Short mmCIF file of C-alpha atoms in Angstrom, two decimals:
data_model
loop_
_atom_site.label_atom_id
_atom_site.label_comp_id
_atom_site.label_asym_id
_atom_site.label_seq_id
_atom_site.Cartn_x
_atom_site.Cartn_y
_atom_site.Cartn_z
CA UNK L 2 10.11 34.77 47.58
CA UNK L 3 11.88 38.06 49.13
CA UNK L 4 15.15 38.92 49.46
CA UNK L 5 16.45 40.80 52.76
CA UNK L 6 18.58 43.30 52.12
CA UNK L 7 19.12 44.83 55.62
CA UNK L 8 22.83 43.75 55.22
CA UNK L 9 23.93 45.33 52.16
CA UNK L 10 27.50 45.62 51.28
CA UNK L 11 28.25 41.89 52.83
CA UNK L 12 28.98 38.95 51.30
CA UNK L 13 25.54 36.80 52.06
CA UNK L 14 22.07 37.64 51.64
CA UNK L 15 19.60 35.88 53.82
CA UNK L 16 16.53 34.86 52.23
CA UNK L 17 12.92 34.27 53.28
CA UNK L 18 12.40 30.48 52.07
CA UNK L 19 14.83 27.26 51.85
CA UNK L 20 14.12 26.80 48.24
CA UNK L 21 16.22 30.52 47.68
CA UNK L 22 18.30 30.40 50.56
CA UNK L 23 22.25 30.73 49.41
CA UNK L 24 21.82 33.21 46.78
CA UNK L 25 24.63 34.94 47.50
CA UNK L 26 25.36 38.81 47.29
CA UNK L 27 29.22 39.88 46.58
CA UNK L 28 30.24 42.93 48.30
CA UNK L 29 29.95 45.89 46.09
CA UNK L 30 33.64 46.50 45.70
CA UNK L 31 33.95 42.52 44.40
CA UNK L 32 31.78 43.75 41.33
CA UNK L 33 33.05 46.87 40.88
CA UNK L 34 36.70 46.79 40.82
CA UNK L 35 38.29 47.11 37.41
CA UNK L 36 34.42 47.61 35.69
CA UNK L 37 34.18 50.94 35.73
CA UNK L 38 30.13 50.57 34.99
CA UNK L 39 27.28 49.50 36.89
CA UNK L 40 26.02 46.75 34.76
CA UNK L 41 27.40 43.87 36.28
CA UNK L 42 25.84 44.89 39.86
CA UNK L 43 22.45 45.48 37.75
CA UNK L 44 22.52 41.69 36.32
CA UNK L 45 23.26 40.31 39.36
CA UNK L 46 20.33 42.20 41.23
CA UNK L 47 18.22 41.11 38.47
CA UNK L 48 19.46 37.33 38.70
CA UNK L 49 18.54 37.45 42.89
CA UNK L 50 14.76 38.84 42.01
CA UNK L 51 14.20 36.45 38.83
CA UNK L 52 15.78 33.63 41.30
CA UNK L 53 13.24 34.62 44.04
CA UNK L 54 10.46 34.40 41.81
CA UNK L 55 11.14 31.08 40.35
CA UNK L 56 12.10 32.14 36.91
CA UNK L 57 15.53 30.01 36.99
CA UNK L 58 16.54 29.99 32.82
CA UNK L 59 16.12 33.86 33.44
CA UNK L 60 18.26 34.40 36.84
CA UNK L 61 20.99 32.02 34.96
CA UNK L 62 21.39 34.22 31.99
CA UNK L 63 21.66 37.30 34.34
CA UNK L 64 24.23 35.72 36.32
CA UNK L 65 26.33 34.83 33.27
CA UNK L 66 26.17 38.06 32.15
CA UNK L 67 27.03 39.30 35.46
CA UNK L 68 30.05 37.40 36.01
CA UNK L 69 31.33 37.66 32.17
CA UNK L 70 31.23 41.54 33.08
CA UNK L 71 32.99 41.13 36.53
CA UNK L 72 34.48 37.92 37.51
CA UNK L 73 33.73 37.87 41.12
CA UNK L 74 33.82 34.83 42.25
CA UNK L 75 30.69 34.77 44.66
CA UNK L 76 28.77 34.72 41.33
CA UNK L 77 30.35 31.40 40.52
CA UNK L 78 28.04 30.33 43.91
CA UNK L 79 24.86 31.64 42.29
CA UNK L 80 25.19 29.81 39.29
CA UNK L 81 26.21 26.84 41.10
CA UNK L 82 22.78 27.05 42.99
CA UNK L 83 20.91 28.14 39.68
CA UNK L 84 22.26 24.64 37.66
CA UNK L 85 21.30 22.39 40.73
CA UNK L 86 17.76 23.56 40.79
CA UNK L 87 17.69 23.39 37.20
CA UNK L 88 18.71 19.56 37.71
CA UNK L 89 22.08 20.49 35.86
CA UNK L 90 24.39 18.66 38.22
CA UNK L 91 27.65 18.49 35.68
CA UNK L 92 27.37 22.58 35.26
CA UNK L 93 26.67 22.85 38.77
CA UNK L 94 29.73 21.14 40.12
CA UNK L 95 32.05 22.84 37.61
CA UNK L 96 30.31 26.33 39.15
CA UNK L 97 31.30 25.22 42.43
CA UNK L 98 34.61 23.81 41.94
CA UNK L 99 35.60 27.21 40.30
CA UNK L 100 34.14 29.28 43.25
CA UNK L 101 36.14 27.34 45.52
CA UNK L 102 39.35 27.51 43.60
CA UNK L 103 38.60 31.16 42.80
CA UNK L 104 37.71 32.17 46.40
CA UNK L 105 40.41 30.55 47.51
CA UNK L 106 41.32 31.51 51.06
CA UNK L 107 38.60 34.55 50.88
CA UNK L 108 35.69 32.20 51.10
CA UNK L 109 35.27 31.30 54.58
CA UNK L 110 35.28 27.95 56.71
CA UNK L 111 31.76 27.58 56.96
CA UNK L 112 31.30 28.49 53.43
CA UNK L 113 33.75 26.38 51.95
CA UNK L 114 32.27 23.22 54.20
CA UNK L 115 28.62 24.07 52.84
CA UNK L 116 29.94 24.49 49.15
CA UNK L 117 31.90 21.10 49.51
CA UNK L 118 28.75 19.35 50.46
CA UNK L 119 26.97 20.93 47.85
CA UNK L 120 29.60 19.74 45.41
CA UNK L 121 29.54 16.54 46.81
CA UNK L 122 25.71 15.93 46.08
CA UNK L 123 26.14 17.28 42.71
CA UNK L 124 29.05 15.01 41.77
CA UNK L 125 27.01 12.11 43.21
CA UNK L 126 24.25 12.49 40.29
CA UNK L 127 27.04 12.36 37.65
CA UNK L 128 27.74 9.55 35.56
CA UNK L 129 30.34 9.24 32.96
CA UNK L 130 30.04 7.14 29.30
CA UNK L 131 33.12 6.40 27.21
CA UNK L 132 32.17 6.11 23.68
CA UNK L 133 34.28 3.74 21.40
CA UNK L 134 33.40 3.31 17.47
CA UNK L 135 35.23 1.36 14.87
CA UNK L 136 35.62 4.62 12.42
CA UNK L 137 37.85 7.48 13.64
CA UNK L 138 36.14 11.29 13.48
CA UNK L 139 32.71 9.74 14.20
CA UNK L 140 30.52 12.30 15.71
CA UNK L 141 29.18 11.41 19.13
CA UNK L 142 25.70 13.19 20.03
CA UNK L 143 23.82 13.27 23.26
CA UNK L 144 20.25 14.19 23.27
CA UNK L 145 20.39 15.67 19.97
CA UNK L 146 23.34 17.40 20.76
CA UNK L 147 27.16 16.88 19.24
CA UNK L 148 29.49 16.77 21.93
CA UNK L 149 32.61 14.82 20.66
CA UNK L 150 34.59 13.12 17.56
CA UNK L 151 36.03 9.91 18.72
CA UNK L 152 38.21 8.74 19.76
CA UNK L 153 37.68 10.63 22.77
CA UNK L 154 40.29 12.28 25.01
CA UNK L 155 37.86 12.01 28.08
CA UNK L 156 34.90 10.27 28.87
CA UNK L 157 31.90 12.14 28.39
CA UNK L 158 29.90 13.40 32.07
CA UNK L 159 25.80 13.24 31.91
CA UNK L 160 23.80 13.86 34.74
CA UNK L 161 22.34 10.52 35.89
CA UNK L 162 19.31 9.57 34.17
CA UNK L 163 18.27 7.96 30.49
CA UNK L 164 19.94 9.38 27.16
CA UNK L 165 19.88 8.94 23.91
CA UNK L 166 23.14 8.59 22.40
CA UNK L 167 24.13 9.05 18.84
CA UNK L 168 27.46 8.24 16.45
CA UNK L 169 27.55 9.08 12.92
CA UNK L 170 29.96 9.32 10.18
CA UNK L 171 30.10 10.31 6.36
CA UNK L 172 29.54 6.98 4.30
CA UNK L 173 28.21 4.70 7.53
CA UNK L 174 24.88 4.01 8.75
CA UNK L 175 24.10 5.97 12.07
CA UNK L 176 23.79 4.25 15.68
CA UNK L 177 21.02 5.86 17.80
CA UNK L 178 20.63 4.27 21.09
CA UNK L 179 19.03 5.01 24.96
CA UNK L 180 21.30 4.45 27.43
CA UNK L 181 20.72 4.80 31.24
CA UNK L 182 23.20 6.10 33.30
CA UNK L 183 23.78 6.18 36.94
CA UNK L 184 25.87 8.56 39.37
CA UNK L 185 29.21 7.80 40.26
CA UNK L 186 29.47 5.16 37.43
CA UNK L 187 31.41 5.18 34.03
CA UNK L 188 29.72 3.11 31.37
CA UNK L 189 31.45 2.00 28.28
CA UNK L 190 29.76 2.15 24.96
CA UNK L 191 31.16 0.41 21.64
CA UNK L 192 29.49 1.32 18.62
CA UNK L 193 30.35 -0.66 15.07
CA UNK L 194 29.22 1.43 12.25
CA UNK L 195 28.44 -0.42 9.40
CA UNK L 196 29.02 1.25 5.33
CA UNK L 197 26.20 2.86 3.92
CA UNK L 198 24.68 1.00 1.51
CA UNK L 199 20.95 2.83 0.92
CA UNK L 200 20.42 6.11 -0.30
CA UNK L 201 20.87 8.62 2.50
CA UNK L 202 19.12 11.94 3.57
CA UNK L 203 18.95 13.89 6.69
CA UNK L 204 15.83 15.34 9.22
CA UNK L 205 15.78 18.72 10.39
CA UNK L 206 13.46 18.70 13.09
CA UNK L 207 12.03 21.87 14.67
CA UNK L 208 9.29 22.58 17.22
CA UNK L 209 7.70 25.27 19.48
CA UNK L 210 8.07 23.68 23.22
CA UNK L 211 11.65 22.41 24.52
CA UNK L 212 11.73 19.03 25.98
CA UNK L 213 9.36 17.09 23.45
CA UNK L 214 10.58 13.29 22.80
CA UNK L 215 11.19 13.03 19.05
CA UNK L 216 11.16 9.79 17.84
CA UNK L 217 11.68 8.62 14.20
CA UNK L 218 10.14 5.00 12.79
CA UNK L 219 9.85 4.18 17.03
CA UNK L 220 13.15 5.23 17.70
CA UNK L 221 13.72 8.14 19.92
CA UNK L 222 16.56 10.69 18.77
CA UNK L 223 16.12 12.96 21.15
CA UNK L 224 14.41 16.03 22.60
CA UNK L 225 14.07 19.11 21.37
CA UNK L 226 15.61 21.80 20.76
CA UNK L 227 17.55 19.19 18.47
CA UNK L 228 20.49 20.84 17.53
CA UNK L 229 21.79 18.23 14.94
CA UNK L 230 20.24 16.98 11.85
CA UNK L 231 18.87 13.19 12.14
CA UNK L 232 20.20 10.95 8.88
CA UNK L 233 17.78 8.69 7.54
CA UNK L 234 17.33 6.40 4.65
CA UNK L 235 15.80 7.46 1.44
CA UNK L 236 12.05 7.01 1.74
CA UNK L 237 8.95 7.66 3.82
CA UNK L 238 9.33 8.22 7.70
CA UNK L 239 7.11 8.60 10.40
CA UNK L 240 8.20 11.32 13.35
CA UNK L 241 6.26 11.48 16.71
CA UNK L 242 7.01 13.91 19.39
CA UNK L 243 5.51 13.16 22.77
CA UNK L 244 5.39 15.51 25.97
CA UNK L 245 3.73 14.98 29.30
CA UNK L 246 0.70 16.81 29.72
CA UNK L 247 0.40 17.59 25.39
CA UNK L 248 -1.10 15.26 22.92
CA UNK L 249 1.29 13.43 20.75
CA UNK L 250 2.07 14.80 17.25
CA UNK L 251 2.52 12.79 14.31
CA UNK L 252 3.80 13.46 10.87
CA UNK L 253 4.86 11.52 7.73
CA UNK L 254 7.42 12.74 5.82
CA UNK L 255 9.31 11.75 2.56
CA UNK L 256 13.19 11.94 2.48
CA UNK L 257 14.62 12.43 -1.25
CA UNK L 258 18.86 11.63 -1.01
#
């Protein structure tokens, strides 16, 4: 996928195929005003090249760095497109919203209409989960990542689909459950934590691959990389990792309190 650079210095870049269309190149002065060095522009150029090569995670890192060095609003458009390609509607929608807000009157009518349409598509893919617990200060995790404590001030925004929800608090049995979330739907989850009786321990699970579904004693606890430990009762446990295209990997471990 090649970028057409015949219009260097304009606000847009034409790209050869539809998958890459929409990667926007800001005017050079957008990146240079108040910066005083070429680093932001270099990161932006690498982001375009990586996007066109299909290396989306790397492109995302370059665009983020470009915006951190020189917060030019056109970069937010690119961030929104990359997040959308990666299937991250929440991050994509936030980037498009900031693009429209920061661009203001500088965004042309045609571009604004396009971005509003892209934004609406991402919002259609976002659901919300409101979690309540009988224990104030409980830690709420989604797909193995701690995201909030109870009581929640706002519902948690997530991409539509299946997620693993966890709620835990010191001195209480943790709860893990799977939820199926639809776009533009707010789902209520009420969790009753029970006081801990059996001695407890925790598992720190790592893997060399991302996206591995991890189950402990038959219950899915998230996907790698797991940023949070998994609380379990003392004793023997079975850990199984599965991912499409790979054979399952199972381990039995003994946890001491």
